Tab-separated table of C-alpha atoms in Angstrom:
chain	number	residue	atom	x	y	z
A	1	MET	CA	-29.021	1.295	-54.886
A	2	ARG	CA	-29.205	-2.341	-54.028
A	3	LYS	CA	-25.050	-2.590	-54.491
A	4	LEU	CA	-24.708	0.337	-52.079
A	5	ILE	CA	-27.054	-1.520	-49.607
A	6	VAL	CA	-25.036	-4.871	-50.038
A	7	SER	CA	-21.709	-3.086	-49.757
A	8	PHE	CA	-22.847	-1.379	-46.523
A	9	LEU	CA	-23.869	-4.542	-44.935
A	10	SER	CA	-20.767	-6.389	-46.046
A	11	LEU	CA	-18.706	-3.441	-44.475
A	12	LEU	CA	-21.029	-3.767	-41.005
A	13	LEU	CA	-20.771	-7.589	-41.104
A	14	VAL	CA	-16.756	-7.153	-41.141
A	15	PHE	CA	-16.847	-4.592	-38.608
A	16	CYS	CA	-18.785	-6.718	-36.216
A	17	CYS	CA	-16.717	-9.629	-36.918
A	18	ALA	CA	-13.544	-7.827	-36.087
A	19	PHE	CA	-15.100	-6.340	-32.838
A	20	ALA	CA	-16.156	-9.933	-31.851
A	21	LEU	CA	-12.555	-11.114	-32.579
A	22	ALA	CA	-10.961	-8.068	-30.645
A	23	ALA	CA	-13.411	-8.376	-27.587
A	24	GLU	CA	-12.103	-10.040	-24.499
A	25	ASN	CA	-13.797	-13.155	-22.726
A	26	THR	CA	-14.534	-11.775	-19.202
A	27	SER	CA	-15.405	-13.894	-15.735
A	28	GLU	CA	-17.668	-12.729	-13.186
A	29	TYR	CA	-16.717	-12.466	-9.570
A	30	THR	CA	-19.002	-11.889	-6.505
A	31	PHE	CA	-18.238	-10.391	-3.182
A	32	GLU	CA	-21.150	-11.312	-0.833
A	33	SER	CA	-19.830	-8.718	1.998
A	34	ILE	CA	-20.677	-5.567	0.270
A	35	PRO	CA	-22.695	-7.360	-1.601
A	36	ALA	CA	-21.489	-6.538	-5.726
A	37	ARG	CA	-20.242	-8.328	-8.387
A	38	LEU	CA	-17.940	-7.285	-11.322
A	39	SER	CA	-16.274	-8.762	-14.678
A	40	VAL	CA	-12.651	-9.049	-15.522
A	41	GLY	CA	-11.076	-9.648	-18.998
A	42	ASP	CA	-8.885	-12.875	-19.776
A	43	SER	CA	-5.810	-10.662	-20.454
A	44	PHE	CA	-5.548	-10.275	-16.534
A	45	THR	CA	-4.537	-13.025	-13.875
A	46	VAL	CA	-7.203	-12.720	-10.979
A	47	ILE	CA	-5.700	-13.336	-7.525
A	48	LEU	CA	-8.141	-14.302	-4.716
A	49	PRO	CA	-7.301	-15.343	-1.130
A	50	GLU	CA	-8.408	-18.889	-2.221
A	51	ASN	CA	-6.045	-19.150	-5.283
A	52	MET	CA	-2.619	-17.480	-4.350
A	53	GLU	CA	-0.775	-20.820	-3.990
A	54	GLN	CA	-1.580	-21.223	-7.602
A	55	HIS	CA	-0.180	-17.909	-8.858
A	56	THR	CA	2.909	-17.494	-6.636
A	57	GLU	CA	4.589	-15.388	-9.192
A	58	PHE	CA	2.261	-12.538	-8.461
A	59	LEU	CA	3.226	-12.610	-4.879
A	60	PHE	CA	6.619	-11.208	-5.670
A	61	GLY	CA	8.472	-13.184	-3.036
A	62	LYS	CA	5.862	-13.105	-0.332
A	63	THR	CA	4.077	-16.239	1.416
A	64	ALA	CA	0.553	-16.537	0.608
A	65	GLU	CA	-0.111	-16.509	4.400
A	66	ASP	CA	1.906	-12.888	4.536
A	67	VAL	CA	-0.379	-11.603	1.644
A	68	ARG	CA	-3.602	-12.823	2.955
A	69	ALA	CA	-2.921	-11.181	6.347
A	70	ASP	CA	-2.007	-8.102	4.379
A	71	TRP	CA	-5.232	-8.107	2.328
A	72	THR	CA	-7.287	-8.788	5.587
A	73	ALA	CA	-5.767	-5.471	7.174
A	74	ARG	CA	-6.221	-3.459	4.277
A	75	GLY	CA	-9.921	-4.844	3.002
A	76	VAL	CA	-8.429	-6.281	-0.299
A	77	LEU	CA	-11.009	-8.322	-1.804
A	78	MET	CA	-9.047	-9.364	-5.318
A	79	GLN	CA	-6.194	-8.210	-7.340
A	80	ALA	CA	-6.139	-8.694	-11.210
A	81	TRP	CA	-2.620	-8.395	-12.733
A	82	ARG	CA	-1.942	-7.900	-16.379
A	83	THR	CA	-0.657	-11.291	-17.158
A	84	LYS	CA	1.852	-10.758	-19.828
A	85	GLU	CA	3.494	-7.331	-18.860
A	86	LYS	CA	3.197	-7.777	-14.844
A	87	ASP	CA	3.295	-4.026	-14.930
A	88	ALA	CA	-0.468	-3.132	-13.754
A	89	CYS	CA	-2.665	-4.333	-11.040
A	90	LEU	CA	-6.501	-3.648	-10.402
A	91	GLU	CA	-6.861	-4.238	-6.695
A	92	VAL	CA	-10.384	-4.112	-5.269
A	93	ARG	CA	-10.744	-2.968	-1.771
A	94	ALA	CA	-13.957	-2.613	0.595
A	95	VAL	CA	-13.698	-1.182	3.997
A	96	GLN	CA	-15.879	0.323	6.520
A	97	ASP	CA	-14.059	3.513	7.410
A	98	GLU	CA	-14.886	7.128	8.197
A	99	ASP	CA	-16.197	7.845	4.859
A	100	ALA	CA	-18.529	4.721	4.987
A	101	GLN	CA	-20.028	5.566	8.420
A	102	ALA	CA	-20.451	9.535	7.320
A	103	TYR	CA	-21.722	9.084	3.743
A	104	PHE	CA	-23.193	5.476	3.788
A	105	ASP	CA	-24.226	5.798	-0.120
A	106	THR	CA	-22.756	8.584	-2.180
A	107	ASP	CA	-25.328	7.838	-4.852
A	108	GLN	CA	-28.191	8.729	-2.132
A	109	GLN	CA	-26.463	11.933	-1.061
A	110	THR	CA	-27.202	15.521	-2.055
A	111	ASN	CA	-25.208	17.462	-4.511
A	112	GLN	CA	-23.459	19.215	-1.370
A	113	GLY	CA	-22.638	15.813	-0.011
A	114	ARG	CA	-21.056	14.593	-3.108
A	115	THR	CA	-19.071	17.760	-3.514
A	116	ALA	CA	-17.985	17.378	0.228
A	117	PHE	CA	-16.662	13.814	-0.441
A	118	ARG	CA	-14.906	14.596	-3.746
A	119	THR	CA	-12.872	17.917	-2.284
A	120	SER	CA	-11.943	15.789	0.791
A	121	HIS	CA	-9.583	13.999	-1.473
A	122	LEU	CA	-7.862	16.996	-2.739
A	123	LYS	CA	-4.724	18.677	-0.711
A	124	ASN	CA	-6.023	16.223	2.273
A	125	ALA	CA	-3.170	15.603	4.978
A	126	LYS	CA	-4.851	12.085	5.561
A	127	TYR	CA	-3.848	11.086	1.779
A	128	ILE	CA	-0.559	13.269	1.545
A	129	ASN	CA	0.701	11.515	4.593
A	130	GLN	CA	0.082	8.140	2.983
A	131	GLY	CA	2.124	9.182	0.035
A	132	TYR	CA	-0.671	10.182	-2.472
A	133	ASP	CA	-0.314	13.064	-4.702
A	134	ILE	CA	-4.022	13.240	-6.095
A	135	LYS	CA	-4.002	14.942	-9.462
A	136	ASN	CA	-7.618	15.272	-9.988
A	137	ALA	CA	-10.779	13.987	-8.771
A	138	ALA	CA	-14.284	13.956	-10.540
A	139	TRP	CA	-17.480	12.062	-10.507
A	140	LYS	CA	-18.246	9.664	-13.216
A	141	LYS	CA	-21.517	7.758	-13.610
A	142	GLN	CA	-20.825	4.059	-14.632
A	143	THR	CA	-22.875	1.901	-16.712
A	144	ASN	CA	-24.370	-0.403	-13.856
A	145	GLY	CA	-22.839	0.623	-10.512
A	146	GLY	CA	-23.805	4.201	-10.435
A	147	ARG	CA	-21.547	7.388	-9.531
A	148	PHE	CA	-17.780	6.462	-8.722
A	149	LEU	CA	-15.340	9.167	-7.825
A	150	ARG	CA	-12.500	8.960	-10.468
A	151	LEU	CA	-8.997	9.692	-9.032
A	152	LYS	CA	-5.697	10.241	-10.967
A	153	TYR	CA	-2.510	9.862	-8.702
A	154	LYS	CA	1.022	9.362	-7.946
A	155	ARG	CA	2.042	7.430	-4.893
A	156	THR	CA	5.422	7.374	-3.220
A	157	ALA	CA	5.783	4.494	-0.538
A	158	GLY	CA	9.381	4.310	0.632
A	159	ASP	CA	11.492	3.321	-2.340
A	160	THR	CA	8.496	2.545	-4.529
A	161	VAL	CA	6.959	5.022	-6.539
A	162	TYR	CA	3.855	4.144	-8.774
A	163	TRP	CA	1.071	5.939	-10.565
A	164	GLY	CA	-2.906	4.981	-10.739
A	165	PHE	CA	-6.224	5.685	-11.746
A	166	ALA	CA	-8.959	4.745	-8.993
A	167	ALA	CA	-12.731	4.559	-8.772
A	168	LYS	CA	-14.141	5.023	-5.329
A	169	THR	CA	-17.880	5.019	-4.320
A	170	VAL	CA	-19.643	4.520	-0.880
A	171	ARG	CA	-22.331	1.688	-0.764
A	172	ASN	CA	-24.404	0.116	1.696
A	173	GLY	CA	-22.039	1.416	4.383
A	174	TRP	CA	-18.965	0.071	2.526
A	175	THR	CA	-16.044	2.355	0.824
A	176	VAL	CA	-15.399	0.770	-2.128
A	177	ILE	CA	-12.428	1.371	-4.276
A	178	LEU	CA	-11.246	-0.241	-7.699
A	179	ASP	CA	-7.603	0.760	-7.694
A	180	TYR	CA	-5.750	0.569	-10.986
A	181	GLN	CA	-1.952	0.677	-10.364
A	182	VAL	CA	0.910	1.102	-12.766
A	183	TYR	CA	4.585	0.284	-12.009
A	184	GLY	CA	7.740	1.189	-13.643
A	185	ARG	CA	6.139	3.448	-16.232
A	186	ALA	CA	3.874	6.275	-16.839
A	187	LEU	CA	-0.113	5.946	-17.215
A	188	LYS	CA	-1.526	5.198	-20.412
A	189	THR	CA	-4.705	5.931	-21.945
A	190	ASN	CA	-5.233	2.084	-22.142
A	191	ASP	CA	-4.789	2.104	-18.570
A	192	GLU	CA	-7.715	4.162	-17.766
A	193	GLN	CA	-9.825	2.234	-20.318
A	194	ASN	CA	-8.993	-0.912	-18.501
A	195	LEU	CA	-10.472	0.547	-15.359
A	196	ASN	CA	-13.406	2.056	-16.843
A	197	ARG	CA	-14.454	-1.361	-18.584
A	198	ILE	CA	-14.127	-3.104	-15.197
A	199	ALA	CA	-16.009	-0.072	-13.364
A	200	ASN	CA	-18.740	-0.075	-15.773
A	201	SER	CA	-19.120	-3.984	-14.977
A	202	VAL	CA	-19.821	-3.292	-11.282
A	203	TYR	CA	-23.281	-4.228	-10.025
A	204	PHE	CA	-24.448	-3.656	-6.705
A	205	ASP	CA	-27.194	-6.445	-5.589
A	206	SER	CA	-28.716	-4.276	-3.079
A	207	SER	CA	-29.418	-0.852	-2.072
A	208	ASP	CA	-29.826	-0.252	1.470
A	209	ALA	CA	-32.027	2.924	2.384
A	210	LEU	CA	-29.996	6.100	3.637
A	211	PRO	CA	-30.070	6.049	7.579
A	212	TYR	CA	-31.441	9.087	9.181
A	213	GLY	CA	-28.864	11.679	9.727
A	214	SER	CA	-26.373	10.552	7.108
A	215	SER	CA	-27.820	13.211	4.449
A	216	ALA	CA	-26.601	15.894	6.462
A	217	LEU	CA	-22.601	15.289	6.220
A	218	ILE	CA	-19.937	17.279	7.377
A	219	SER	CA	-16.317	17.298	5.868
A	220	PHE	CA	-13.309	19.155	7.758
A	221	THR	CA	-10.465	20.747	6.274
A	222	SER	CA	-9.434	22.217	9.710
A	223	GLU	CA	-10.159	20.046	12.898
A	224	PRO	CA	-9.201	20.950	16.586
A	225	PRO	CA	-5.448	20.842	17.265
A	226	ALA	CA	-3.998	18.388	20.010
A	227	GLU	CA	-2.295	21.079	21.652
A	228	THR	CA	-2.074	24.744	21.689
A	229	ASN	CA	-0.756	27.604	23.978
A	230	THR	CA	-3.291	30.393	22.985
A	231	GLY	CA	-6.533	28.485	23.019
A	232	GLU	CA	-7.402	29.693	19.767
A	233	PHE	CA	-8.166	27.815	16.693
A	234	PHE	CA	-10.493	27.358	14.046
A	235	LEU	CA	-12.989	24.691	12.732
A	236	GLU	CA	-13.344	24.695	8.860
A	237	GLY	CA	-15.199	22.510	6.338
A	238	THR	CA	-18.237	21.762	4.594
A	239	THR	CA	-21.862	20.648	5.633
A	240	ALA	CA	-25.330	21.163	4.474
A	241	PRO	CA	-26.161	24.714	3.066
A	242	GLN	CA	-27.142	27.036	5.635
A	243	ALA	CA	-26.904	24.505	8.288
A	244	HIS	CA	-26.424	25.798	11.923
A	245	LEU	CA	-23.303	24.547	13.760
A	246	THR	CA	-23.237	24.428	17.794
A	247	THR	CA	-19.641	23.514	18.917
A	248	VAL	CA	-19.398	22.494	22.708
A	249	ALA	CA	-15.986	22.662	24.486
A	250	MET	CA	-16.026	20.646	27.794
A	251	ARG	CA	-12.977	20.874	30.111
A	252	GLN	CA	-12.075	17.443	31.762
A	253	SER	CA	-12.711	17.236	35.494
A	254	VAL	CA	-14.646	20.444	35.793
A	255	SER	CA	-18.301	20.902	35.424
A	256	GLY	CA	-19.919	23.049	32.852
A	257	SER	CA	-19.496	23.725	29.159
A	258	PHE	CA	-18.618	26.514	26.770
A	259	ILE	CA	-20.861	27.059	23.375
A	260	PHE	CA	-19.819	28.440	20.079
A	261	GLU	CA	-22.298	28.899	17.347
A	262	THR	CA	-22.319	29.814	13.448
A	263	ASP	CA	-23.921	28.985	10.218
A	264	ALA	CA	-22.895	27.488	7.163
A	265	ASN	CA	-23.430	29.596	3.934
A	266	LYS	CA	-25.300	28.796	1.014
A	267	ALA	CA	-22.607	26.571	-0.383
A	268	GLY	CA	-22.353	24.769	2.851
A	269	LYS	CA	-18.993	26.075	3.889
A	270	PHE	CA	-18.203	27.270	7.301
A	271	LYS	CA	-15.372	28.726	9.255
A	272	GLN	CA	-15.657	28.983	13.429
A	273	LYS	CA	-13.249	30.432	15.756
A	274	ILE	CA	-12.930	28.615	19.062
A	275	GLN	CA	-11.262	30.607	21.922
A	276	LEU	CA	-10.957	28.288	24.956
A	277	PRO	CA	-11.442	30.216	28.039
A	278	GLN	CA	-9.043	28.315	30.458
A	279	GLU	CA	-6.205	26.182	30.372
A	280	GLY	CA	-6.626	22.547	30.886
A	281	VAL	CA	-7.648	19.460	28.690
A	282	TRP	CA	-10.801	20.096	26.761
A	283	CYS	CA	-13.406	17.618	24.772
A	284	ILE	CA	-14.823	19.254	21.680
A	285	THR	CA	-18.273	18.115	20.159
A	286	MET	CA	-20.142	19.750	16.906
A	287	THR	CA	-23.889	19.401	16.527
A	288	VAL	CA	-25.437	20.289	13.084
A	289	ASP	CA	-29.201	21.322	12.793
A	290	ASP	CA	-31.035	22.425	9.938
A	291	ALA	CA	-32.894	26.025	9.761
A	292	SER	CA	-36.001	24.670	11.812
A	293	GLY	CA	-33.685	23.579	14.603
A	294	LYS	CA	-34.091	19.650	13.750
A	295	GLU	CA	-30.601	17.810	14.476
A	296	LEU	CA	-29.057	16.277	11.542
A	297	THR	CA	-25.827	14.960	12.705
A	298	GLU	CA	-23.266	15.167	15.447
A	299	LYS	CA	-19.608	15.041	15.083
A	300	PHE	CA	-17.477	13.914	18.409
A	301	PHE	CA	-13.688	14.682	17.950
A	302	GLU	CA	-11.773	11.736	19.633
A	303	SER	CA	-8.824	13.597	20.342
A	304	VAL	CA	-8.840	15.985	23.048
A	305	VAL	CA	-7.341	19.487	23.199
A	306	THR	CA	-4.554	20.397	25.624
A	307	TYR	CA	-4.249	23.977	26.398
A	308	SER	CA	-1.249	25.439	28.280
A	309	ALA	CA	0.023	28.931	27.983
A	310	THR	CA	3.660	27.538	28.450
A	311	LEU	CA	3.483	24.670	26.146
A	312	ILE	CA	5.138	24.344	22.942
A	313	PRO	CA	2.361	22.929	20.943
A	314	VAL	CA	3.372	20.050	18.609
A	315	ASN	CA	0.839	18.580	16.386
A	316	PHE	CA	2.087	16.039	13.858
A	317	THR	CA	1.082	15.638	10.267
A	318	THR	CA	2.715	12.095	10.218
A	319	ALA	CA	1.996	9.285	12.759
A	320	VAL	CA	4.933	7.313	13.986
A	321	PRO	CA	4.222	3.507	13.440
A	322	GLU	CA	4.667	0.658	15.598
A	323	THR	CA	6.913	-0.837	12.745
A	324	PHE	CA	8.630	0.730	10.145
A	325	SER	CA	8.058	-1.045	6.695
A	326	THR	CA	10.046	1.319	4.422
A	327	ASP	CA	13.788	2.392	3.826
A	328	GLU	CA	13.128	5.858	4.997
A	329	PHE	CA	10.857	7.675	7.235
A	330	ILE	CA	9.516	11.539	7.139
A	331	LEU	CA	8.427	12.574	10.471
A	332	SER	CA	6.489	16.045	10.037
A	333	GLY	CA	4.310	18.323	11.927
A	334	VAL	CA	3.515	21.770	12.857
A	335	THR	CA	4.421	23.933	16.079
A	336	VAL	CA	4.577	27.537	16.762
A	337	GLY	CA	7.408	29.768	14.666
A	338	HIS	CA	10.863	30.344	15.636
A	339	VAL	CA	11.147	26.907	17.682
A	340	LYS	CA	14.439	24.958	17.421
A	341	ILE	CA	14.037	21.317	16.965
A	342	GLN	CA	16.614	18.742	17.263
A	343	CYS	CA	16.030	15.219	15.736
A	344	ILE	CA	18.008	12.378	17.260
A	345	VAL	CA	17.675	8.859	15.735
A	346	GLU	CA	19.744	5.831	17.102
A	347	GLY	CA	19.843	2.277	15.877
A	348	GLY	CA	20.878	2.510	12.071
A	349	PRO	CA	24.246	1.870	11.029
A	350	LYS	CA	24.964	5.646	11.479
A	351	PRO	CA	23.168	7.863	14.151
A	352	PHE	CA	21.242	10.553	12.480
A	353	THR	CA	21.175	14.053	14.098
A	354	LYS	CA	19.655	16.962	12.555
A	355	GLN	CA	18.601	20.501	14.215
A	356	ILE	CA	16.353	23.210	12.479
A	357	GLN	CA	14.498	26.293	13.693
A	358	THR	CA	10.989	26.938	12.337
A	359	ASN	CA	9.769	29.781	10.342
A	360	ASN	CA	6.694	31.697	11.059
A	361	SER	CA	4.405	28.676	9.540
A	362	GLY	CA	5.944	26.532	12.368
A	363	LYS	CA	6.153	23.521	9.942
A	364	PHE	CA	8.916	20.877	10.207
A	365	SER	CA	9.896	17.963	8.510
A	366	PHE	CA	12.898	15.250	9.269
A	367	LYS	CA	13.760	12.444	6.751
A	368	PHE	CA	15.688	9.653	7.966
A	369	PRO	CA	16.898	6.269	6.835
A	370	THR	CA	15.230	3.239	8.349
A	371	ASP	CA	16.694	0.713	5.816
A	372	THR	CA	18.235	-1.508	8.432
A	373	GLU	CA	16.440	-4.327	10.378
A	374	THR	CA	16.923	-3.045	14.007
A	375	VAL	CA	15.497	-1.010	16.624
A	376	TYR	CA	15.216	2.655	15.965
A	377	ASN	CA	15.290	4.951	18.984
A	378	ILE	CA	13.971	8.545	18.070
A	379	THR	CA	13.973	11.478	20.067
A	380	LEU	CA	12.592	15.153	19.177
A	381	VAL	CA	13.567	17.934	21.471
A	382	PHE	CA	11.586	21.588	21.275
A	383	GLN	CA	12.991	24.674	22.457
A	384	LYS	CA	11.773	28.184	22.554
A	385	LYS	CA	12.574	31.207	24.901
A	386	ASN	CA	9.894	31.799	27.787
A	387	LEU	CA	8.101	28.184	26.813
A	388	ASP	CA	8.647	24.737	28.472
A	389	LEU	CA	11.148	22.409	26.770
A	390	ARG	CA	9.681	19.683	25.528
A	391	ARG	CA	11.020	16.103	24.242
A	392	LYS	CA	9.277	13.490	22.184
A	393	THR	CA	10.410	9.835	22.138
A	394	TRP	CA	9.630	6.734	20.311
A	395	THR	CA	11.011	3.311	19.928
A	396	VAL	CA	10.103	1.548	16.597
A	397	ASN	CA	11.262	-1.762	14.990
A	398	ARG	CA	12.182	-2.215	11.624
A	399	VAL	CA	11.301	-5.868	10.508
A	400	MET	CA	12.568	-6.847	7.133
A	401	THR	CA	10.251	-9.113	5.001
A	402	GLU	CA	11.951	-11.193	2.264
A	403	GLU	CA	10.477	-8.861	-0.399
A	404	ASP	CA	12.289	-5.757	1.368
A	405	TYR	CA	15.707	-7.590	1.551
A	406	ARG	CA	15.040	-8.445	-2.398
A	407	ALA	CA	14.362	-4.805	-3.090
A	408	GLN	CA	17.397	-3.554	-1.036
A	409	TYR	CA	19.625	-6.143	-3.125
A	410	ARG	CA	18.179	-4.640	-6.399
A	411	LYS	CA	18.968	-1.240	-5.084
A	412	GLU	CA	22.642	-2.069	-4.167
A	413	ALA	CA	23.641	-4.403	-6.865
A	414	CYS	CA	26.127	-3.148	-9.585
A	415	LYS	CA	26.890	-4.780	-12.645
A	416	PRO	CA	30.500	-4.391	-13.919
A	417	ALA	CA	31.786	-5.593	-17.349
A	418	TYR	CA	33.190	-9.337	-16.940
A	419	ASN	CA	36.805	-8.420	-17.958
A	420	THR	CA	36.425	-5.431	-15.341
A	421	LEU	CA	35.071	-7.785	-12.627
A	422	VAL	CA	37.809	-10.469	-13.250
A	423	ARG	CA	40.542	-7.663	-13.258
A	424	ASN	CA	39.534	-6.244	-9.972
A	425	LEU	CA	37.915	-9.316	-8.413
A	426	ASP	CA	39.510	-8.779	-4.994
A	427	SER	CA	38.131	-5.280	-4.689
A	428	TYR	CA	34.590	-6.445	-5.294
A	429	ALA	CA	34.501	-9.071	-2.654
A	430	GLY	CA	31.355	-8.514	-0.583
A	431	ARG	CA	29.595	-6.179	-3.369
A	432	ILE	CA	25.903	-7.481	-4.521
A	433	MET	CA	25.614	-7.890	-8.170
A	434	GLY	CA	22.961	-8.340	-10.730
A	435	TYR	CA	23.513	-10.097	-13.978
A	436	ASN	CA	21.488	-11.944	-16.373
A	437	VAL	CA	22.956	-15.289	-16.863
A	438	TYR	CA	22.421	-18.765	-18.521
A	439	VAL	CA	22.702	-21.615	-15.915
A	440	TYR	CA	24.205	-24.471	-17.866
A	441	ASP	CA	25.181	-27.019	-14.956
A	442	ILE	CA	24.260	-27.475	-11.394
A	443	GLN	CA	26.520	-29.711	-9.260
A	444	GLU	CA	26.269	-30.886	-5.587
A	445	ALA	CA	29.359	-30.230	-3.713
A	446	GLY	CA	29.342	-31.579	-0.150
A	447	ASP	CA	26.552	-29.262	1.813
A	448	GLU	CA	26.031	-26.862	-1.145
A	449	TRP	CA	25.386	-26.727	-4.738
A	450	LEU	CA	27.459	-25.113	-7.504
A	451	LEU	CA	25.748	-23.552	-10.404
A	452	PHE	CA	27.770	-22.649	-13.495
A	453	CYS	CA	26.371	-19.669	-15.221
A	454	ALA	CA	27.431	-17.866	-18.440
A	455	LEU	CA	26.962	-14.247	-19.211
A	456	LYS	CA	27.417	-15.162	-22.752
A	457	LYS	CA	25.617	-17.865	-25.251
A	458	ASN	CA	26.705	-18.398	-28.745
A	459	SER	CA	25.469	-21.272	-30.993
A	460	LYS	CA	29.013	-21.374	-32.715
A	461	THR	CA	31.289	-20.702	-29.486
A	462	GLY	CA	29.089	-21.795	-26.763
A	463	TYR	CA	28.842	-20.331	-23.391
A	464	GLY	CA	31.185	-17.554	-22.199
A	465	ASP	CA	32.177	-15.429	-19.328
A	466	ILE	CA	31.567	-17.829	-16.791
A	467	ILE	CA	30.811	-17.355	-13.079
A	468	ILE	CA	30.093	-19.640	-10.412
A	469	LEU	CA	27.206	-19.087	-7.775
A	470	ASN	CA	27.284	-21.172	-4.363
A	471	SER	CA	23.695	-22.004	-2.698
A	472	ASP	CA	23.361	-23.681	0.263
A	473	LYS	CA	20.274	-25.392	-0.736
A	474	GLU	CA	19.324	-27.147	-3.905
A	475	PRO	CA	18.063	-24.342	-6.446
A	476	ASP	CA	15.153	-24.745	-8.642
A	477	VAL	CA	16.656	-22.310	-11.408
A	478	PRO	CA	15.746	-23.612	-15.053
A	479	LYS	CA	18.809	-24.571	-16.948
A	480	ASP	CA	19.889	-23.172	-20.047
A	481	THR	CA	17.233	-20.277	-19.759
A	482	LEU	CA	18.119	-16.546	-19.196
A	483	VAL	CA	17.458	-15.587	-15.791
A	484	LYS	CA	18.332	-12.685	-13.756
A	485	VAL	CA	20.455	-13.485	-10.672
A	486	TYR	CA	21.215	-11.321	-7.386
A	487	ALA	CA	24.317	-12.445	-5.670
A	488	ARG	CA	27.426	-11.460	-3.263
A	489	CYS	CA	30.734	-11.794	-4.642
A	490	VAL	CA	33.254	-13.758	-2.626
A	491	GLY	CA	36.361	-13.956	-4.845
A	492	PRO	CA	37.659	-16.637	-7.065
A	493	HIS	CA	36.742	-20.288	-7.365
A	494	SER	CA	39.147	-22.793	-8.602
A	495	VAL	CA	38.197	-25.458	-11.156
A	496	GLU	CA	40.732	-28.138	-11.889
A	497	GLY	CA	41.156	-29.604	-15.490
A	498	VAL	CA	43.093	-32.145	-16.745
A	499	ASP	CA	46.473	-30.131	-17.046
A	500	ASP	CA	45.749	-26.875	-15.328
A	501	VAL	CA	43.610	-24.838	-12.864
A	502	THR	CA	40.952	-22.268	-14.186
A	503	TYR	CA	39.793	-19.668	-11.782
A	504	TYR	CA	36.227	-18.101	-12.176
A	505	PRO	CA	34.345	-15.205	-10.374
A	506	SER	CA	32.507	-16.890	-7.194
A	507	PHE	CA	29.204	-15.585	-5.920
A	508	ASP	CA	26.816	-16.543	-2.890
A	509	LEU	CA	23.438	-16.809	-4.592
A	510	LEU	CA	21.025	-14.572	-2.955
A	511	PHE	CA	17.845	-15.000	-5.377
A	512	TRP	CA	16.847	-15.062	-8.926
A	513	GLU	CA	13.904	-13.961	-10.870
């Protein structure tokens, strides 16, 4: 019996030692604005606004100033990249958005309130328009930080497609998101485990009381349209169980109002029909009361409703931005059935023109390229018999960042075999190519530098398959190290020897990585 106990203790000791060796060291980070703190393991490189200059390899060609501006706009507090692989990034964001205003603290909400928050992430146009395909959404109680909504998603942003797990909550009037993004591969179980470890470490230093009125939430799956030619539409969504909803429609420039009432069911769901009595521009407000008549919350719809019987109504599901930031854009929306729509886009290398006719659903969508740095003039023309012809126009700039250009070069790059390149060098002039090369010599030649590179390196025969790169500034490419270069082919470059002249393929260097 004593031998058995000793053996068990020995095994336990070995297990504990192995666990200790496998466990990561962690560092704690504090965010005073939320306020909250979390810990990240040492297998990650943590990027903060104040240390970006020390980790430029994780800025991927962008300047620290540009990244800080982007972070401020999106509410990013921190990024943590997998140090070795550089294929996954945990991004921590905190924003005071509509969810923060409506829910304030999801941990203090009722079950109905949390259900409304969860279901608002599924098949929601707001997220779909941002390129998100959310696969599932479920609540999970973390070790220290309470309940987080756990999401699994795929996102398409222009030419970039990535997958992710996210943990999202609302605390102290802030929407807090731990977004674990994976690039260039599918999601793995280890990715979710990494997110879970960090989410378990989140600790909120304070918990403010839920403000009055925030406990009766209202979440909409159908809101008032911007335009209608019938005056009829439906308001649908979820609120407190058996709440009484009063919708008031007021026509601009005219006194008086029209009232519509309905009740939510026991699950808090509601569907209310609105029929505007007259043509005009209308403001819509909804009030939610409990069974005793006590007002719980009020919703004012910022967008007005324009009602005209001869109008072709157009309600866009994607907003046209002031500046394009991706290589293509999808302009989509909903009108009525059997409308002819012509889309004309001018400004790119080739004008884009397409005409469609909507089916009974009235849905439409146009996808056009925006990969050239220029000004795009966009026109949509809507036509239907007995209704007024409509025309919508936009002028949008496409401003290319350095990383945008690099992404474009990567996309365009070809990689012919060396013998093929040499044989057809004239036909490849002007083409962008990407090669893995060894830079074995750098020479200054007047106002430029020449980089002598080899596609092959052998311990016996030395360097082989030579190309020459031209650079207008002194390059900081490491010598005798395999690097990936992107360059534009310009033709042959002559190198004079003692007795003869040798010609090598020559390129203008664009960038290396």
